Amino acid sequence: MHIRIDPVLKEAASVFNRHGKEVCLVGGAVRDILLGKKASDWDLASDASPEEVMRFFKRVIPTGIKHGTVTVLYKGHSIEVTTYRTEADYSDGRHPDQVQYAATIEEDLSRRDFTMNAIAVKLPGGDVIDPFHGQDDIKKRIIRCVGNSGERFGEDGLRPLRAVRFASQLQFDLDGETCNAIPGALEKTAMVAPERIRQELDKILMTERPSIAFGLMEQTGLLKLILPELSSCRGIDQKGYHKFDVLDHSLLACDAAAAEGVSLTVRLAALFHDIGKPVTRRMGDDGVWTFYNHEKESSRLTRTILCRIRYPNNMIDDVCHLIEQHMFHYDEVWSDAAVRRFIIRVGEDTIDDLFALRRADAFGTEGRPMDPRSLLPFRDRLEKVMSEAKVQSLKDLAISGRDLIGMGIPPGKQIGIILHELLEAVIDDPELNHRDKLLEIAGKTAERYNQK
Ligand code: ATP
Ligand code: MG
């Protein structure tokens, strides 16, 4: 087997060869080329030491020199070069005291996780080195550990999660032995740094079919370990509302969000929007389960989960806000004031995301896309109301606290209370948003306040 190599990569490789060193393309790039996709980034492995690579090229960043990795900037490309090594980094935060270099590319390949990731392409010629038959597995679309799965997972608890992530990303199957070895490695996975778990979770959510990975996670015990709150949604049936239990509903919603290509924030909200249902479930008098206020409990649990796996605070706030708002029920009898209150509560910039979440939720309920026309009446109404009145916060009022002080109201708490009352009045009736009218209302409100 022989692979066509990009001319720039050939040129970079010839620099290594001029210095008497070998260099190979490795990792995801090789896998992607063999799958007929364009390789995203170039990872190279070489018998040259990091110090040597730094001498060979003008522009080199010592990105991970402790682990034998440097980044070469070459003709607009940034190329990671790692010296042949005998072991990978440990993902549980422990690092070998000293990086152990390997003598050959074959030895380097034997430390890698899956056969499809353990193929090298010798540069500049393009000969394929494939000691673990990764090409066969790529053809069969199978993820299989290099060597003994139990041992490989035992060395690094992140690998089981990488396996299920690749299953979603590539839509490959897990080899039976590889899959069966995951439960025995959960203790190792429990030791992995939360940041690394989050990276894999993000990658899973950004695939076309996140449910493939979550399904495998459930089957192997990874879900219970990493997202026990989601795992508890299995078997929570919702007869009367849904065909599916809460877990299947959540996974379908997440897939639907992914199919729309929406942001990570909306995908997280789709995955977790009903996670409060097991806790809030009560049997109603009519024998149908109820889930009152589940959106609040879902938001609370989601915050706990996302803090635990170290999501940034602003993202946590955005996801929780979407979840808290996901139960809106528009009716054309809503007054304009009710529509304005909805806009203020949700935030103008969040409405598109909330609608995307609603479409995902509806897909998860029915198992098929919702009628695209069903949100149109609300959308039209929102646009109409937004175009008419722009009053959303105190700063949009025609008067300010200073005007109130000017009319003799003492500075302090009372000013804030009156301004909020004015805002309420203007949301109910935007025609009131004129200086004279507001001063008049403010006067009356202050009088009422003083009588208390
Ligand atoms: P992607 O970049 O799409 O995540 P990738 O296969 O390039 O996929 P990287 O995390 O960039 O994955 O790692 C590059 C290569 O390093 C992998 O293909 C694999 O050979 C090896 N590798 C990465 N992480 C591990 C690990 N935890 N254990 C063993 N080998 C690993
Ligand atoms: Mg990569």
Tab-separated table of C-alpha atoms and ligand atoms in Angstrom:
chain	number	residue	atom	x	y	z
A	1	MET	CA	0.000	0.000	0.000
A	2	HIS	CA	1.212	3.419	-0.956
A	3	ILE	CA	-0.238	6.860	-0.257
A	4	ARG	CA	0.036	10.104	-2.193
A	5	ILE	CA	1.737	12.727	-0.066
A	6	ASP	CA	1.117	16.471	-0.079
A	7	PRO	CA	4.117	18.264	-1.710
A	8	VAL	CA	4.635	20.564	1.311
A	9	LEU	CA	4.803	17.561	3.617
A	10	LYS	CA	7.303	15.894	1.275
A	11	GLU	CA	9.465	18.998	1.402
A	12	ALA	CA	9.359	19.123	5.211
A	13	ALA	CA	10.223	15.408	5.320
A	14	SER	CA	13.225	15.896	3.047
A	15	VAL	CA	14.689	18.234	5.697
A	16	PHE	CA	14.663	15.334	8.179
A	17	ASN	CA	16.156	12.970	5.598
A	18	ARG	CA	18.978	15.407	4.745
A	19	HIS	CA	19.997	15.159	8.390
A	20	GLY	CA	19.917	11.369	8.247
A	21	LYS	CA	16.619	11.042	10.180
A	22	GLU	CA	13.415	9.145	9.485
A	23	VAL	CA	9.997	10.742	9.644
A	24	CYS	CA	6.456	9.336	9.322
A	25	LEU	CA	2.957	10.721	9.169
A	26	VAL	CA	0.965	9.158	12.036
A	27	GLY	CA	-2.316	9.275	13.965
A	28	GLY	CA	-5.574	10.818	12.832
A	29	ALA	CA	-4.162	12.198	9.572
A	30	VAL	CA	-3.333	8.718	8.270
A	31	ARG	CA	-6.706	7.390	9.397
A	32	ASP	CA	-8.506	10.244	7.659
A	33	ILE	CA	-6.543	9.808	4.397
A	34	LEU	CA	-7.337	6.078	4.377
A	35	LEU	CA	-11.002	6.947	4.880
A	36	GLY	CA	-10.806	9.189	1.821
A	37	LYS	CA	-11.156	12.369	3.912
A	38	LYS	CA	-8.892	15.356	3.953
A	39	ALA	CA	-6.424	15.106	6.840
A	40	SER	CA	-7.085	17.854	9.401
A	41	ASP	CA	-3.710	18.299	11.044
A	42	TRP	CA	-0.390	16.676	10.415
A	43	ASP	CA	1.220	14.692	13.229
A	44	LEU	CA	4.681	13.374	12.490
A	45	ALA	CA	6.817	10.851	14.356
A	46	SER	CA	10.577	10.805	13.948
A	47	ASP	CA	13.757	9.318	15.373
A	48	ALA	CA	15.119	12.869	15.605
A	49	SER	CA	15.149	14.285	19.139
A	50	PRO	CA	13.135	17.456	19.883
A	51	GLU	CA	16.404	19.410	20.137
A	52	GLU	CA	17.451	18.153	16.723
A	53	VAL	CA	14.113	19.109	15.180
A	54	MET	CA	14.562	22.592	16.658
A	55	ARG	CA	17.882	22.836	14.858
A	56	PHE	CA	16.512	21.529	11.528
A	57	PHE	CA	13.831	24.208	11.132
A	58	LYS	CA	13.824	27.974	11.555
A	59	ARG	CA	10.492	28.291	13.299
A	60	VAL	CA	9.777	25.681	15.958
A	61	ILE	CA	7.671	26.025	19.115
A	62	PRO	CA	8.560	23.708	22.017
A	63	THR	CA	4.867	22.886	22.633
A	64	GLY	CA	5.360	19.702	24.646
A	65	ILE	CA	9.058	19.241	24.810
A	66	LYS	CA	8.801	17.251	28.071
A	67	HIS	CA	6.808	14.652	26.170
A	68	GLY	CA	9.061	14.833	23.143
A	69	THR	CA	6.782	17.051	21.048
A	70	VAL	CA	7.582	20.254	19.161
A	71	THR	CA	5.522	22.181	16.612
A	72	VAL	CA	7.219	23.114	13.351
A	73	LEU	CA	5.794	26.095	11.494
A	74	TYR	CA	6.440	25.391	7.851
A	75	LYS	CA	5.015	27.126	4.763
A	76	GLY	CA	1.750	28.072	6.469
A	77	HIS	CA	1.336	24.696	8.167
A	78	SER	CA	1.833	23.896	11.796
A	79	ILE	CA	3.195	20.381	12.041
A	80	GLU	CA	3.491	18.475	15.332
A	81	VAL	CA	6.588	16.341	15.533
A	82	THR	CA	6.972	13.767	18.313
A	83	THR	CA	10.100	11.719	18.815
A	84	TYR	CA	9.443	7.944	18.727
A	85	ARG	CA	8.242	7.028	22.209
A	86	THR	CA	7.494	3.863	24.128
A	87	GLU	CA	4.468	5.132	26.015
A	88	ALA	CA	1.716	7.693	25.796
A	89	ASP	CA	1.035	10.342	28.441
A	90	TYR	CA	-1.085	9.185	31.304
A	91	SER	CA	-4.435	10.897	31.329
A	92	ASP	CA	-5.003	10.729	35.067
A	93	GLY	CA	-2.528	13.506	35.670
A	94	ARG	CA	0.447	11.270	36.380
A	95	HIS	CA	3.353	11.700	34.036
A	96	PRO	CA	6.321	9.438	33.603
A	97	ASP	CA	9.307	11.148	35.223
A	98	GLN	CA	11.140	11.045	31.979
A	99	VAL	CA	9.910	10.438	28.488
A	100	GLN	CA	11.038	7.044	27.229
A	101	TYR	CA	12.155	7.219	23.636
A	102	ALA	CA	11.713	4.274	21.299
A	103	ALA	CA	14.167	3.095	18.695
A	104	THR	CA	11.768	2.331	15.864
A	105	ILE	CA	8.462	3.502	14.439
A	106	GLU	CA	7.066	-0.013	15.027
A	107	GLU	CA	7.739	0.323	18.746
A	108	ASP	CA	6.169	3.790	18.716
A	109	LEU	CA	3.040	2.451	16.998
A	110	SER	CA	2.669	-0.280	19.612
A	111	ARG	CA	2.007	2.318	22.367
A	112	ARG	CA	-0.951	3.825	20.490
A	113	ASP	CA	-4.563	3.219	21.422
A	114	PHE	CA	-6.412	1.715	18.465
A	115	THR	CA	-5.276	-0.176	15.381
A	116	MET	CA	-6.778	2.518	13.126
A	117	ASN	CA	-4.577	5.071	14.941
A	118	ALA	CA	-1.455	2.923	14.845
A	119	ILE	CA	-0.628	3.171	11.143
A	120	ALA	CA	2.362	5.169	9.906
A	121	VAL	CA	3.153	6.461	6.442
A	122	LYS	CA	6.869	6.713	5.743
A	123	LEU	CA	7.824	10.080	4.278
A	124	PRO	CA	8.515	11.246	1.698
A	125	GLY	CA	7.821	7.993	-0.228
A	126	GLY	CA	4.402	7.107	1.221
A	127	ASP	CA	4.937	3.454	2.170
A	128	VAL	CA	2.452	2.291	4.761
A	129	ILE	CA	3.679	0.666	8.001
A	130	ASP	CA	0.786	-1.187	9.559
A	131	PRO	CA	1.925	-3.842	12.053
A	132	PHE	CA	-1.514	-4.142	13.746
A	133	HIS	CA	-3.613	-4.392	10.567
A	134	GLY	CA	-5.304	-1.069	11.114
A	135	GLN	CA	-6.171	-0.821	7.432
A	136	ASP	CA	-8.270	-3.996	7.662
A	137	ASP	CA	-10.109	-2.565	10.666
A	138	ILE	CA	-10.701	0.728	8.875
A	139	LYS	CA	-12.169	-1.239	5.940
A	140	LYS	CA	-14.370	-3.203	8.341
A	141	ARG	CA	-15.123	0.020	10.223
A	142	ILE	CA	-14.037	-1.424	13.553
A	143	ILE	CA	-12.367	0.211	16.555
A	144	ARG	CA	-10.004	-2.291	18.125
A	145	CYS	CA	-7.316	-1.808	20.753
A	146	VAL	CA	-3.706	-2.401	19.801
A	147	GLY	CA	-2.855	-5.686	21.564
A	148	ASN	CA	-4.709	-6.648	24.736
A	149	SER	CA	-7.687	-4.330	25.344
A	150	GLY	CA	-7.749	-4.817	29.119
A	151	GLU	CA	-4.083	-3.858	29.372
A	152	ARG	CA	-4.440	-0.874	27.069
A	153	PHE	CA	-7.409	0.513	28.964
A	154	GLY	CA	-5.685	-0.256	32.265
A	155	GLU	CA	-2.756	1.957	31.223
A	156	ASP	CA	-4.923	4.950	30.452
A	157	GLY	CA	-8.507	5.458	31.592
A	158	LEU	CA	-9.209	8.028	28.896
A	159	ARG	CA	-8.989	5.402	26.163
A	160	PRO	CA	-12.467	3.894	26.754
A	161	LEU	CA	-13.933	7.346	26.304
A	162	ARG	CA	-11.842	7.922	23.180
A	163	ALA	CA	-13.157	4.604	21.844
A	164	VAL	CA	-16.811	5.608	22.189
A	165	ARG	CA	-16.058	9.112	20.891
A	166	PHE	CA	-14.500	7.647	17.735
A	167	ALA	CA	-17.541	5.358	17.403
A	168	SER	CA	-19.757	8.453	17.134
A	169	GLN	CA	-17.301	10.476	15.076
A	170	LEU	CA	-16.539	7.817	12.476
A	171	GLN	CA	-19.714	5.761	12.899
A	172	PHE	CA	-17.547	2.667	13.408
A	173	ASP	CA	-18.416	-0.321	15.610
A	174	LEU	CA	-16.467	-1.255	18.718
A	175	ASP	CA	-14.772	-4.617	18.422
A	176	GLY	CA	-16.366	-7.085	20.885
A	177	GLU	CA	-13.253	-7.675	22.963
A	178	THR	CA	-12.492	-3.948	23.092
A	179	CYS	CA	-16.033	-3.161	24.215
A	180	ASN	CA	-16.047	-5.943	26.804
A	181	ALA	CA	-12.834	-4.629	28.346
A	182	ILE	CA	-14.318	-1.229	29.206
A	183	PRO	CA	-16.227	-2.186	32.387
A	184	GLY	CA	-13.023	-3.539	33.915
A	185	ALA	CA	-11.251	-0.221	33.295
A	186	LEU	CA	-13.827	2.104	34.877
A	187	GLU	CA	-11.709	2.561	37.993
A	188	LYS	CA	-8.985	3.954	35.773
A	189	THR	CA	-11.411	6.228	33.960
A	190	ALA	CA	-12.573	7.554	37.338
A	191	MET	CA	-9.042	8.891	37.866
A	192	VAL	CA	-8.892	10.878	34.619
A	193	ALA	CA	-8.728	14.665	34.982
A	194	PRO	CA	-12.214	16.201	34.485
A	195	GLU	CA	-10.856	18.598	31.851
A	196	ARG	CA	-9.906	15.665	29.636
A	197	ILE	CA	-13.307	14.059	30.131
A	198	ARG	CA	-14.874	17.324	29.077
A	199	GLN	CA	-12.785	17.465	25.899
A	200	GLU	CA	-14.040	14.037	24.881
A	201	LEU	CA	-17.617	14.925	25.796
A	202	ASP	CA	-17.393	18.049	23.648
A	203	LYS	CA	-16.088	16.022	20.745
A	204	ILE	CA	-18.914	13.498	21.187
A	205	LEU	CA	-21.520	16.254	21.236
A	206	MET	CA	-20.082	17.851	18.114
A	207	THR	CA	-20.426	14.632	16.053
A	208	GLU	CA	-23.384	13.959	13.796
A	209	ARG	CA	-24.737	11.194	16.053
A	210	PRO	CA	-23.811	11.718	19.723
A	211	SER	CA	-26.283	8.969	20.713
A	212	ILE	CA	-23.921	6.298	19.362
A	213	ALA	CA	-21.313	7.200	21.979
A	214	PHE	CA	-23.850	7.685	24.779
A	215	GLY	CA	-25.449	4.324	23.953
A	216	LEU	CA	-22.060	2.602	24.209
A	217	MET	CA	-21.340	4.538	27.386
A	218	GLU	CA	-24.525	3.211	28.921
A	219	GLN	CA	-23.799	-0.324	27.801
A	220	THR	CA	-20.285	-0.291	29.283
A	221	GLY	CA	-20.927	1.596	32.538
A	222	LEU	CA	-19.154	4.788	31.422
A	223	LEU	CA	-22.405	6.749	31.522
A	224	LYS	CA	-23.140	5.813	35.119
A	225	LEU	CA	-19.598	6.764	36.054
A	226	ILE	CA	-19.393	10.109	34.253
A	227	LEU	CA	-23.014	11.261	33.997
A	228	PRO	CA	-24.939	9.295	36.669
A	229	GLU	CA	-27.754	11.863	36.513
A	230	LEU	CA	-28.341	11.019	32.845
A	231	SER	CA	-28.001	7.324	33.462
A	232	SER	CA	-30.840	7.563	36.048
A	233	CYS	CA	-33.158	8.687	33.267
A	234	ARG	CA	-33.288	5.098	31.944
A	235	GLY	CA	-36.666	3.527	32.612
A	236	ILE	CA	-38.336	6.796	33.609
A	237	ASP	CA	-41.318	6.364	31.360
A	238	GLN	CA	-43.594	9.252	30.588
A	239	LYS	CA	-46.730	7.607	29.302
A	240	GLY	CA	-49.270	10.169	28.414
A	241	TYR	CA	-46.652	12.504	26.962
A	242	HIS	CA	-43.957	10.517	25.201
A	243	LYS	CA	-43.290	7.225	23.490
A	244	PHE	CA	-39.780	7.096	24.920
A	245	ASP	CA	-38.293	6.968	28.381
A	246	VAL	CA	-36.393	10.054	29.519
A	247	LEU	CA	-32.972	8.745	28.483
A	248	ASP	CA	-33.987	7.780	24.946
A	249	HIS	CA	-35.901	11.042	24.643
A	250	SER	CA	-32.794	13.015	25.698
A	251	LEU	CA	-30.527	11.160	23.272
A	252	LEU	CA	-32.946	11.640	20.395
A	253	ALA	CA	-33.168	15.342	21.223
A	254	CYS	CA	-29.389	15.577	21.287
A	255	ASP	CA	-29.085	13.847	17.900
A	256	ALA	CA	-31.723	16.174	16.479
A	257	ALA	CA	-29.772	19.219	17.717
A	258	ALA	CA	-26.606	17.750	16.185
A	259	ALA	CA	-28.397	17.135	12.885
A	260	GLU	CA	-29.285	20.834	12.766
A	261	GLY	CA	-25.622	21.696	13.266
A	262	VAL	CA	-26.329	23.933	16.274
A	263	SER	CA	-23.795	25.102	18.870
A	264	LEU	CA	-22.342	23.032	21.705
A	265	THR	CA	-24.470	25.087	24.131
A	266	VAL	CA	-27.738	24.016	22.518
A	267	ARG	CA	-26.546	20.401	22.225
A	268	LEU	CA	-25.748	20.337	25.945
A	269	ALA	CA	-29.152	21.835	26.707
A	270	ALA	CA	-30.829	19.195	24.508
A	271	LEU	CA	-28.977	16.409	26.303
A	272	PHE	CA	-29.785	17.644	29.810
A	273	HIS	CA	-33.096	19.518	29.454
A	274	ASP	CA	-35.152	16.763	31.142
A	275	ILE	CA	-32.547	15.418	33.525
A	276	GLY	CA	-34.632	16.677	36.477
A	277	LYS	CA	-37.525	14.374	35.572
A	278	PRO	CA	-36.561	11.357	37.707
A	279	VAL	CA	-36.500	13.593	40.801
A	280	THR	CA	-39.715	15.507	40.099
A	281	ARG	CA	-41.861	12.597	38.906
A	282	ARG	CA	-45.152	12.216	40.809
A	283	MET	CA	-48.188	10.092	40.033
A	284	GLY	CA	-51.161	12.314	39.273
A	285	ASP	CA	-54.745	11.563	40.448
A	286	ASP	CA	-55.563	10.423	36.918
A	287	GLY	CA	-52.798	7.805	36.998
A	288	VAL	CA	-50.515	9.780	34.674
A	289	TRP	CA	-47.011	10.787	35.749
A	290	THR	CA	-46.378	14.490	36.262
A	291	PHE	CA	-43.057	16.340	36.257
A	292	TYR	CA	-43.941	19.750	37.708
A	293	ASN	CA	-41.083	22.247	37.688
A	294	HIS	CA	-38.725	19.676	36.235
A	295	GLU	CA	-37.057	22.414	34.176
A	296	LYS	CA	-35.804	24.044	37.386
A	297	GLU	CA	-34.471	20.758	38.721
A	298	SER	CA	-32.937	19.974	35.308
A	299	SER	CA	-31.161	23.311	35.347
A	300	ARG	CA	-29.925	22.755	38.896
A	301	LEU	CA	-28.578	19.288	38.116
A	302	THR	CA	-27.028	20.478	34.860
A	303	ARG	CA	-25.151	23.177	36.736
A	304	THR	CA	-23.768	20.535	39.116
A	305	ILE	CA	-22.700	18.308	36.221
A	306	LEU	CA	-21.119	21.058	34.141
A	307	CYS	CA	-19.235	22.464	37.155
A	308	ARG	CA	-17.986	18.984	37.945
A	309	ILE	CA	-16.528	18.540	34.471
A	310	ARG	CA	-15.149	22.072	34.454
A	311	TYR	CA	-17.171	23.879	31.821
A	312	PRO	CA	-16.607	27.635	31.747
A	313	ASN	CA	-19.094	29.613	33.836
A	314	ASN	CA	-20.586	31.602	30.972
A	315	MET	CA	-21.357	28.411	29.087
A	316	ILE	CA	-22.927	26.851	32.182
A	317	ASP	CA	-25.142	29.937	32.582
A	318	ASP	CA	-26.218	29.811	28.932
A	319	VAL	CA	-27.046	26.093	28.993
A	320	CYS	CA	-28.963	26.382	32.283
A	321	HIS	CA	-30.891	29.407	31.070
A	322	LEU	CA	-32.045	27.527	27.952
A	323	ILE	CA	-33.079	24.550	30.067
A	324	GLU	CA	-35.028	26.719	32.513
A	325	GLN	CA	-36.907	28.358	29.664
A	326	HIS	CA	-37.592	25.268	27.566
A	327	MET	CA	-41.200	24.755	28.708
A	328	PHE	CA	-42.744	27.838	27.058
A	329	HIS	CA	-46.222	27.369	25.561
A	330	TYR	CA	-47.192	30.159	23.228
A	331	ASP	CA	-50.827	30.781	22.535
A	332	GLU	CA	-52.177	33.420	20.181
A	333	VAL	CA	-54.288	34.816	23.031
A	334	TRP	CA	-51.070	36.052	24.670
A	335	SER	CA	-51.203	39.837	25.040
A	336	ASP	CA	-48.425	41.931	23.535
A	337	ALA	CA	-47.267	42.549	27.104
A	338	ALA	CA	-46.972	38.794	27.651
A	339	VAL	CA	-44.897	38.505	24.467
A	340	ARG	CA	-42.685	41.384	25.633
A	341	ARG	CA	-42.202	39.699	29.000
A	342	PHE	CA	-41.203	36.487	27.221
A	343	ILE	CA	-38.611	38.401	25.175
A	344	ILE	CA	-37.199	40.053	28.270
A	345	ARG	CA	-37.114	36.805	30.229
A	346	VAL	CA	-35.469	34.759	27.469
A	347	GLY	CA	-33.322	37.525	25.979
A	348	GLU	CA	-33.611	38.583	22.342
A	349	ASP	CA	-30.304	36.922	21.433
A	350	THR	CA	-31.336	33.583	22.917
A	351	ILE	CA	-34.637	33.107	21.134
A	352	ASP	CA	-33.113	31.278	18.136
A	353	ASP	CA	-31.324	28.846	20.440
A	354	LEU	CA	-34.478	28.278	22.475
A	355	PHE	CA	-36.414	27.504	19.302
A	356	ALA	CA	-33.664	25.096	18.216
A	357	LEU	CA	-33.977	23.412	21.618
A	358	ARG	CA	-37.753	23.187	21.140
A	359	ARG	CA	-37.320	21.517	17.727
A	360	ALA	CA	-34.853	19.046	19.265
A	361	ASP	CA	-37.219	18.372	22.175
A	362	ALA	CA	-40.122	17.798	19.784
A	363	PHE	CA	-38.032	15.384	17.738
A	364	GLY	CA	-37.211	13.502	20.919
A	365	THR	CA	-40.904	13.248	21.755
A	366	GLU	CA	-42.201	12.054	18.414
A	367	GLY	CA	-39.105	10.439	16.956
A	368	ARG	CA	-39.514	12.601	13.861
A	369	PRO	CA	-38.988	16.280	12.995
A	370	MET	CA	-41.655	18.720	14.110
A	371	ASP	CA	-43.699	20.499	11.474
A	372	PRO	CA	-41.487	23.484	10.585
A	373	ARG	CA	-44.606	25.644	10.425
A	374	SER	CA	-45.596	25.083	14.037
A	375	LEU	CA	-43.270	27.726	15.483
A	376	LEU	CA	-44.048	30.256	12.748
A	377	PRO	CA	-47.004	32.050	14.380
A	378	PHE	CA	-44.938	32.676	17.529
A	379	ARG	CA	-41.912	33.721	15.464
A	380	ASP	CA	-44.045	36.238	13.521
A	381	ARG	CA	-45.553	37.582	16.697
A	382	LEU	CA	-42.137	37.982	18.336
A	383	GLU	CA	-40.839	39.844	15.320
A	384	LYS	CA	-43.838	42.127	15.249
A	385	VAL	CA	-43.564	42.956	18.954
A	386	MET	CA	-39.791	43.414	18.755
A	387	SER	CA	-40.118	45.823	15.849
A	388	GLU	CA	-42.669	47.914	17.733
A	389	ALA	CA	-41.161	48.360	21.150
A	390	LYS	CA	-37.581	48.261	22.202
A	391	VAL	CA	-38.149	48.658	25.918
A	392	GLN	CA	-36.460	45.763	27.658
A	393	SER	CA	-34.579	47.229	30.571
A	394	LEU	CA	-34.322	50.316	32.765
A	395	LYS	CA	-31.944	51.982	30.359
A	396	ASP	CA	-34.646	52.008	27.657
A	397	LEU	CA	-36.977	54.156	29.811
A	398	ALA	CA	-37.551	57.766	28.774
A	399	ILE	CA	-36.445	58.927	32.254
A	400	SER	CA	-33.659	57.948	34.606
A	401	GLY	CA	-32.987	57.891	38.335
A	402	ARG	CA	-31.554	61.375	38.048
A	403	ASP	CA	-34.947	62.710	36.872
A	404	LEU	CA	-36.560	61.140	39.917
A	405	ILE	CA	-34.041	62.754	42.244
A	406	GLY	CA	-34.689	66.010	40.359
A	407	MET	CA	-38.371	65.794	41.304
A	408	GLY	CA	-37.482	65.477	44.962
A	409	ILE	CA	-37.422	61.742	45.543
A	410	PRO	CA	-34.548	60.991	47.926
A	411	PRO	CA	-31.689	58.944	46.455
A	412	GLY	CA	-31.706	55.325	47.634
A	413	LYS	CA	-33.735	52.163	47.415
A	414	GLN	CA	-36.964	53.952	46.551
A	415	ILE	CA	-35.546	55.161	43.215
A	416	GLY	CA	-34.867	51.600	42.098
A	417	ILE	CA	-38.311	50.398	43.121
A	418	ILE	CA	-40.024	53.209	41.257
A	419	LEU	CA	-37.936	52.675	38.117
A	420	HIS	CA	-38.889	48.995	38.087
A	421	GLU	CA	-42.550	49.874	38.448
A	422	LEU	CA	-42.202	52.269	35.506
A	423	LEU	CA	-40.590	49.512	33.461
A	424	GLU	CA	-43.478	47.147	34.271
A	425	ALA	CA	-45.942	49.853	33.226
A	426	VAL	CA	-44.131	50.468	29.938
A	427	ILE	CA	-43.914	46.744	29.169
A	428	ASP	CA	-47.690	46.604	29.607
A	429	ASP	CA	-48.204	49.750	27.544
A	430	PRO	CA	-45.262	51.089	25.492
A	431	GLU	CA	-47.249	54.289	24.795
A	432	LEU	CA	-46.393	55.355	28.353
A	433	ASN	CA	-42.696	55.654	27.536
A	434	HIS	CA	-42.637	59.469	27.363
A	435	ARG	CA	-40.935	61.744	29.841
A	436	ASP	CA	-44.070	63.603	30.968
A	437	LYS	CA	-46.185	60.498	31.393
A	438	LEU	CA	-43.462	58.666	33.307
A	439	LEU	CA	-42.828	61.629	35.621
A	440	GLU	CA	-46.526	61.711	36.376
A	441	ILE	CA	-46.653	57.995	37.210
A	442	ALA	CA	-43.445	58.332	39.230
A	443	GLY	CA	-45.019	61.130	41.288
A	444	LYS	CA	-48.043	58.978	42.111
A	445	THR	CA	-45.887	55.967	42.916
A	446	ALA	CA	-43.700	58.039	45.248
A	447	GLU	CA	-46.791	59.340	47.031
A	448	ARG	CA	-48.078	55.812	47.497
A	449	TYR	CA	-44.636	54.786	48.757
A	450	ASN	CA	-44.548	57.589	51.319
A	451	GLN	CA	-47.987	56.709	52.639
A	452	LYS	CA	-46.819	53.177	53.544
B	1	ATP	P1	-8.529	13.715	16.555
B	1	ATP	O1	-7.399	14.683	16.337
B	1	ATP	O2	-9.607	13.738	15.561
B	1	ATP	O3	-9.006	13.724	17.962
B	1	ATP	P2	-6.439	11.733	16.507
B	1	ATP	O4	-6.449	10.260	16.223
B	1	ATP	O5	-5.498	12.570	15.717
B	1	ATP	O6	-7.928	12.225	16.346
B	1	ATP	P3	-5.156	12.807	18.812
B	1	ATP	O7	-5.683	12.948	20.182
B	1	ATP	O8	-4.816	14.008	18.019
B	1	ATP	O9	-6.192	11.888	18.042
B	1	ATP	O10	-3.863	11.876	18.935
B	1	ATP	C1	-3.000	11.562	17.856
B	1	ATP	C2	-2.570	10.109	17.922
B	1	ATP	O11	-1.890	9.868	19.163
B	1	ATP	C3	-3.716	9.104	17.910
B	1	ATP	O12	-4.120	8.793	16.603
B	1	ATP	C4	-3.123	7.933	18.624
B	1	ATP	O13	-2.256	7.224	17.766
B	1	ATP	C5	-2.246	8.585	19.671
B	1	ATP	N1	-2.971	8.798	20.937
B	1	ATP	C6	-3.631	9.903	21.343
B	1	ATP	N2	-4.150	9.781	22.570
B	1	ATP	C7	-3.797	8.547	22.963
B	1	ATP	C8	-4.011	7.811	24.162
B	1	ATP	N3	-4.721	8.330	25.168
B	1	ATP	N4	-3.473	6.562	24.234
B	1	ATP	C9	-2.752	6.059	23.219
B	1	ATP	N5	-2.525	6.689	22.079
B	1	ATP	C10	-3.030	7.919	21.934
B	2	MG	MG	-5.182	14.722	15.949
